[in-house]
CSV table of C-alpha atoms and ligand atoms in Angstrom, one decimal:
chain,number,residue,atom,x,y,z
A,225,GLU,CA,0.1,0.0,0.0
A,226,ARG,CA,2.9,2.3,0.9
A,227,ILE,CA,4.8,1.6,-2.1
A,228,LYS,CA,1.9,2.3,-4.3
A,229,SER,CA,1.2,5.5,-2.8
A,230,GLY,CA,4.8,6.5,-3.5
A,231,THR,CA,6.1,7.3,0.0
A,232,VAL,CA,9.6,7.0,0.8
A,233,LEU,CA,9.1,5.9,4.5
A,234,PRO,CA,10.6,2.2,4.8
A,235,ILE,CA,8.5,-1.0,5.8
A,236,THR,CA,10.4,-2.5,8.5
A,237,PRO,CA,11.4,-5.8,7.6
A,238,PRO,CA,11.2,-8.6,10.1
A,239,PRO,CA,14.1,-8.8,12.4
A,240,THR,CA,17.3,-10.9,11.7
A,241,PHE,CA,17.1,-13.0,14.7
A,242,PRO,CA,13.3,-13.3,15.5
A,243,SER,CA,12.3,-13.0,19.1
A,244,SER,CA,8.6,-13.0,18.2
A,245,SER,CA,7.5,-15.2,21.1
A,246,HIS,CA,8.8,-12.6,23.8
A,247,PRO,CA,6.0,-10.7,25.5
A,248,LEU,CA,7.6,-7.4,24.6
A,249,TRP,CA,7.8,-8.2,21.0
A,250,PRO,CA,4.7,-6.5,19.8
A,251,GLU,CA,5.7,-3.2,21.6
A,252,ILE,CA,9.2,-3.5,20.1
A,253,GLU,CA,7.9,-3.8,16.6
A,254,HIS,CA,5.7,-1.0,16.9
A,255,VAL,CA,8.0,1.5,18.5
A,256,VAL,CA,10.8,0.7,16.2
A,257,GLN,CA,8.6,1.4,13.1
A,258,GLN,CA,7.1,4.6,14.8
A,259,GLN,CA,10.7,5.9,15.7
A,260,VAL,CA,12.3,5.1,12.3
A,261,GLU,CA,9.5,7.0,10.6
A,262,TRP,CA,9.8,9.9,13.0
A,263,ALA,CA,13.7,10.0,12.7
A,264,ARG,CA,13.4,9.8,8.7
A,265,LEU,CA,11.0,12.8,8.7
A,266,GLY,CA,14.1,14.9,9.8
A,267,LEU,CA,13.0,18.4,10.7
A,268,GLY,CA,10.1,18.4,8.3
A,269,ASP,CA,9.4,21.2,5.9
A,270,SER,CA,11.4,24.3,6.7
A,271,GLY,CA,12.3,22.8,10.3
A,272,SER,CA,9.0,24.3,11.7
A,273,GLY,CA,8.8,24.3,15.5
A,274,TRP,CA,12.3,23.1,16.0
A,275,GLN,CA,14.7,25.5,17.9
A,276,LEU,CA,18.6,25.1,17.2
A,277,PHE,CA,20.2,25.0,20.6
A,278,ALA,CA,23.6,23.5,19.8
A,279,GLU,CA,25.9,23.6,16.8
A,280,ASP,CA,29.4,22.3,16.3
A,281,GLY,CA,30.8,21.6,12.8
A,282,GLU,CA,28.5,19.2,11.1
A,283,MET,CA,26.6,18.7,14.2
A,284,ARG,CA,23.3,20.5,14.9
A,285,MET,CA,20.8,19.8,17.9
A,286,TYR,CA,17.3,21.1,17.8
A,287,ARG,CA,14.6,20.9,20.6
A,288,ARG,CA,11.0,21.6,21.0
A,289,GLU,CA,9.9,23.2,24.3
A,290,GLU,CA,7.4,20.8,25.7
A,291,GLU,CA,6.0,20.3,29.4
A,292,VAL,CA,3.6,17.6,30.8
A,293,ASP,CA,2.3,18.4,34.3
A,294,GLY,CA,4.9,21.2,34.6
A,295,MET,CA,7.7,18.9,33.9
A,296,VAL,CA,10.1,19.3,31.0
A,297,VAL,CA,9.8,16.6,28.4
A,298,ASP,CA,11.5,18.5,25.4
A,299,PRO,CA,11.8,16.3,22.3
A,300,LEU,CA,15.2,16.4,20.8
A,301,LYS,CA,16.4,15.9,17.2
A,302,ALA,CA,20.1,16.0,16.5
A,303,VAL,CA,21.8,15.6,13.0
A,304,HIS,CA,25.3,14.9,12.5
A,305,ILE,CA,27.7,14.0,9.6
A,306,VAL,CA,30.8,12.1,10.7
A,307,LYS,CA,33.6,11.0,8.2
A,308,GLY,CA,35.4,7.6,8.3
A,309,ILE,CA,32.8,5.4,10.0
A,310,THR,CA,29.6,3.5,9.0
A,311,GLY,CA,26.0,3.3,10.2
A,312,HIS,CA,26.7,-0.3,11.3
A,313,GLU,CA,29.7,0.7,13.4
A,314,VAL,CA,27.9,3.5,15.1
A,315,CYS,CA,24.8,1.3,16.1
A,316,HIS,CA,27.3,-1.6,16.9
A,317,TYR,CA,29.1,0.6,19.7
A,318,PHE,CA,25.8,2.4,20.8
A,319,PHE,CA,24.0,-1.0,21.2
A,320,SER,CA,26.7,-3.3,22.8
A,321,PRO,CA,26.7,-3.3,26.5
A,322,GLN,CA,30.5,-4.0,26.6
A,323,TYR,CA,31.5,-0.4,25.4
A,324,ARG,CA,28.8,1.5,27.4
A,325,TYR,CA,31.1,2.5,30.2
A,326,ASP,CA,33.6,3.9,27.9
A,327,TRP,CA,31.5,6.5,26.3
A,328,GLU,CA,28.4,7.0,28.5
A,329,THR,CA,29.8,9.6,31.0
A,330,THR,CA,26.7,10.1,33.1
A,331,LEU,CA,26.4,6.4,33.8
A,332,GLU,CA,27.0,5.2,37.6
A,333,GLN,CA,25.9,1.5,37.0
A,334,MET,CA,24.7,-0.7,34.1
A,335,THR,CA,23.2,-4.1,34.3
A,336,VAL,CA,21.9,-6.3,31.5
A,337,LEU,CA,18.6,-7.8,33.1
A,338,GLU,CA,17.8,-9.8,30.1
A,339,THR,CA,19.2,-10.8,26.6
A,340,ILE,CA,16.1,-11.1,24.9
A,341,SER,CA,18.0,-12.1,21.5
A,342,GLU,CA,21.2,-11.2,19.8
A,343,ASP,CA,19.7,-8.0,18.8
A,344,THR,CA,17.6,-7.0,21.8
A,345,CYS,CA,18.6,-6.6,25.4
A,346,LEU,CA,16.8,-5.1,28.6
A,347,PHE,CA,19.0,-2.7,30.6
A,348,LEU,CA,19.0,-1.3,34.0
A,349,GLN,CA,21.1,1.8,34.4
A,350,THR,CA,21.6,4.2,37.5
A,351,HIS,CA,22.9,7.6,36.3
A,352,LYS,CA,25.2,10.1,38.4
A,353,ARG,CA,23.2,12.3,40.9
A,354,ILE,CA,23.1,16.1,40.4
A,355,TRP,CA,22.8,17.9,43.6
A,356,PRO,CA,20.3,18.5,45.0
A,357,ALA,CA,18.1,16.5,42.6
A,358,SER,CA,17.5,12.9,43.4
A,359,GLN,CA,19.5,10.3,41.6
A,360,ARG,CA,17.7,8.8,38.5
A,361,ASP,CA,17.5,5.1,37.2
A,362,VAL,CA,16.0,3.9,34.0
A,363,ILE,CA,14.7,0.4,32.6
A,364,PHE,CA,14.9,0.0,28.8
A,365,TRP,CA,14.7,-2.5,26.1
A,366,SER,CA,17.4,-1.7,23.5
A,367,HIS,CA,17.1,-3.0,19.9
A,368,ILE,CA,19.5,-2.9,17.0
A,369,ARG,CA,18.2,-3.3,13.3
A,370,HIS,CA,19.5,-3.2,9.8
A,371,LEU,CA,17.0,-1.9,7.3
A,372,PRO,CA,18.3,-2.9,3.8
A,373,ASN,CA,17.2,-0.4,1.2
A,374,ASN,CA,15.1,-2.2,-1.3
A,375,GLN,CA,13.0,0.5,-2.5
A,376,ASP,CA,15.4,3.1,-3.7
A,377,ARG,CA,18.5,1.6,-5.5
A,378,ASP,CA,20.5,4.7,-4.9
A,379,GLY,CA,19.4,5.2,-1.4
A,380,PRO,CA,21.8,4.1,1.6
A,381,ASP,CA,20.8,1.3,4.0
A,382,ILE,CA,19.8,2.2,7.4
A,383,TRP,CA,21.2,0.8,10.7
A,384,THR,CA,19.3,1.9,13.8
A,385,VAL,CA,19.2,1.3,17.6
A,386,VAL,CA,15.7,2.3,19.4
A,387,ASN,CA,15.8,2.3,23.3
A,388,HIS,CA,12.4,2.6,25.1
A,389,SER,CA,11.4,2.5,28.8
A,390,THR,CA,9.7,-0.6,30.2
A,391,GLU,CA,9.0,-2.2,33.4
A,392,HIS,CA,10.5,-5.2,35.4
A,393,LYS,CA,8.8,-7.1,38.2
A,394,ASP,CA,12.1,-7.3,40.1
A,395,HIS,CA,13.0,-3.5,39.9
A,396,PRO,CA,9.6,-1.4,40.7
A,397,ALA,CA,10.0,2.3,39.9
A,398,ASN,CA,10.9,4.5,42.7
A,399,SER,CA,11.2,1.8,45.2
A,400,GLY,CA,14.7,2.9,46.3
A,401,LYS,CA,16.8,5.9,46.4
A,402,CYS,CA,16.3,6.6,42.6
A,403,VAL,CA,13.6,8.3,40.8
A,404,ARG,CA,12.7,6.5,37.5
A,405,ILE,CA,13.3,8.1,34.3
A,406,PHE,CA,11.3,7.3,31.1
A,407,LEU,CA,12.7,7.7,27.7
A,408,THR,CA,12.5,6.8,24.1
A,409,VAL,CA,15.8,7.3,22.0
A,410,CYS,CA,16.4,6.4,18.4
A,411,MET,CA,19.8,6.6,16.9
A,412,LEU,CA,19.4,6.3,12.9
A,413,CYS,CA,22.4,5.9,10.6
A,414,GLN,CA,22.9,6.2,6.8
A,415,THR,CA,26.3,5.4,5.4
A,416,ARG,CA,27.3,7.4,2.2
A,417,VAL,CA,30.0,5.9,0.2
A,418,ILE,CA,32.0,7.6,-2.7
A,419,PRO,CA,33.9,4.9,-4.4
A,420,PRO,CA,37.6,6.1,-5.6
A,421,LYS,CA,37.5,6.9,-9.3
A,422,ASP,CA,40.6,5.0,-10.0
A,423,GLY,CA,39.0,1.7,-8.8
A,424,THR,CA,41.2,1.2,-5.9
A,425,PRO,CA,39.6,-0.4,-2.7
A,426,ILE,CA,37.3,1.8,-0.6
A,427,THR,CA,39.1,3.4,2.4
A,428,ARG,CA,37.7,5.1,5.5
A,429,ASP,CA,38.6,8.4,3.6
A,430,ASP,CA,35.7,7.4,1.1
A,431,ILE,CA,32.8,6.8,3.6
A,432,SER,CA,30.7,9.2,6.0
A,433,CYS,CA,27.8,8.5,8.3
A,434,LYS,CA,24.9,10.6,8.5
A,435,ILE,CA,23.5,10.2,12.1
A,436,THR,CA,19.9,11.3,13.3
A,437,TYR,CA,19.5,11.2,16.9
A,438,CYS,CA,16.1,11.6,18.6
A,439,SER,CA,15.0,11.6,22.2
A,440,VAL,CA,12.4,12.4,24.5
A,441,VAL,CA,13.3,12.0,28.4
A,442,ASN,CA,10.7,12.3,31.0
A,443,PRO,CA,12.8,13.2,34.3
A,444,GLY,CA,10.1,11.3,36.3
A,445,GLY,CA,10.0,13.7,39.4
A,446,TRP,CA,9.8,17.4,39.3
A,447,ALA,CA,13.1,19.4,38.6
A,448,PRO,CA,13.3,23.1,37.7
A,449,ALA,CA,12.6,23.7,33.9
A,450,SER,CA,15.7,26.1,33.8
A,451,VAL,CA,17.8,23.3,35.5
A,452,LEU,CA,16.8,20.6,33.0
A,453,ARG,CA,17.1,22.8,29.9
A,454,ALA,CA,20.7,23.7,30.9
A,455,LEU,CA,21.5,20.2,31.5
A,456,TYR,CA,20.1,19.2,28.0
A,457,LYS,CA,22.1,22.0,26.5
A,458,ARG,CA,25.3,20.8,28.2
A,459,GLU,CA,24.9,17.2,28.2
A,460,TYR,CA,23.6,16.2,24.7
A,461,PRO,CA,26.3,17.7,22.7
A,462,LYS,CA,28.8,16.4,24.9
A,463,PHE,CA,27.4,13.0,24.5
A,464,LEU,CA,27.1,13.1,20.7
A,465,LYS,CA,30.7,14.4,20.2
A,466,ARG,CA,32.4,12.3,22.8
A,467,PHE,CA,30.4,9.0,21.4
A,468,THR,CA,31.3,9.7,17.7
A,469,ALA,CA,34.9,10.4,18.6
A,470,TYR,CA,34.8,7.1,20.4
A,471,VAL,CA,33.6,5.1,17.2
A,472,ILE,CA,36.1,7.0,15.2
A,473,ASN,CA,38.8,5.8,17.6
A,474,GLN,CA,37.8,2.3,17.9
A,475,THR,CA,37.4,1.6,14.3
A,476,LYS,CA,40.3,3.6,12.6
A,477,ASP,CA,42.6,0.6,12.5
A,478,LYS,CA,40.0,-1.9,11.8
A,479,GLN,CA,38.4,-3.4,8.8
A,480,ILE,CA,35.4,-1.2,7.7
A,481,MET,CA,32.1,-3.0,8.9
A,482,PHE,CA,29.5,-2.2,6.2
B,660,16C,O1,21.1,7.7,24.5
B,660,16C,C1,21.9,7.9,25.2
B,660,16C,N1,22.3,6.9,26.1
B,660,16C,C2,21.9,5.6,26.0
B,660,16C,C3,22.6,4.5,26.7
B,660,16C,O2,22.9,4.9,28.0
B,660,16C,C4,20.4,5.6,26.6
B,660,16C,C5,20.2,6.1,27.8
B,660,16C,C6,20.1,7.3,28.3
B,660,16C,C7,19.7,7.7,29.6
B,660,16C,C8,19.6,9.3,29.7
B,660,16C,C9,19.4,9.6,31.0
B,660,16C,C10,20.6,10.3,31.7
B,660,16C,C11,20.2,11.0,33.0
B,660,16C,C12,21.2,11.5,33.5
B,660,16C,C13,21.1,12.1,34.7
B,660,16C,C14,21.9,13.4,34.8
B,660,16C,C15,23.3,13.3,35.1
B,660,16C,C16,24.2,14.3,34.8
B,660,16C,C17,25.5,14.1,35.4
B,660,16C,C18,26.4,15.2,35.2
B,660,16C,C19,27.7,15.0,35.6
B,660,16C,O3,19.5,6.0,25.5
B,660,16C,C20,22.9,9.1,25.5
B,660,16C,C21,22.1,10.0,26.5
B,660,16C,C22,22.7,11.3,26.6
B,660,16C,C23,22.1,12.0,27.9
B,660,16C,C24,22.0,13.4,27.8
B,660,16C,C25,21.5,14.0,29.1
B,660,16C,C26,20.0,14.0,29.3
B,660,16C,C27,19.7,14.6,30.5
B,660,16C,C28,18.5,13.9,31.2
B,660,16C,C29,18.0,14.7,32.4
B,660,16C,C30,17.0,13.7,33.3
B,660,16C,C31,16.9,14.2,34.6
B,660,16C,C32,17.8,14.7,35.6
B,660,16C,C33,17.2,15.0,36.8
B,660,16C,C34,17.9,16.2,37.4
């Protein structure tokens, strides 16, 4: 139906490693589809409603001011173009638990509560406390997916990671010292390759990755709007710059992972 009506939004193919019997699976399918469509829309026509709040080289970060019950839940969209790395590499380092302490500076502790399948995990994370607010924790499933481009032969493949809050019976929200955060995050990556004209093999100089990072975080408990917005303004650019530099550094002497 979508192909007939000519829209460019992808139909999300089934996952490479089906975990379709897991109780979370219908939600994962739905949220991944929705987040990929939202990320691919970019800023929409003329970027309406999106405020640029940080810019550094190719990186641009936009937010919309939104509050729910007086609590800041500003949606964020960031776009970045990074030379020398692929979307598969970006998503691999973003998804895989073994690298998280290397790049996630606000992290205090990370636990993998469940490995649902090779492409889907359940995480419990506690983050550093910002005085005088209470410490925050979060439980989310994380899913990595390759979306091959079979509709537009010239268009790039997509790799994505989607993180979305969920519950866990052994870790009820707000039962200990932490206030539970709720989040939805999507990292969407498209790789551009310009093969050398002389026919020599593709090197890291010939590739770049367009990253779209979208996030909505509900802080879970009240914190002053000005403090939260100042925190976003400082922490999101810091995260995306540090994380992409980390991927460049990790991959520079390795074979390109397309
Ligand atoms: O997407 C990112 N990371 C993923 C893997 O960890 C995942 C998790 C995101 C958790 C985001 C919540 C972070 C809460 C941090 C609390 C503040 C600590 C600041 C300490 C400063 C020394 O998707 C990358 C996430 C980049 C995070 C940017 C910061 C977002 C601030 C959210 C504020 C929440 C309320 C804080 C209450 C005062």
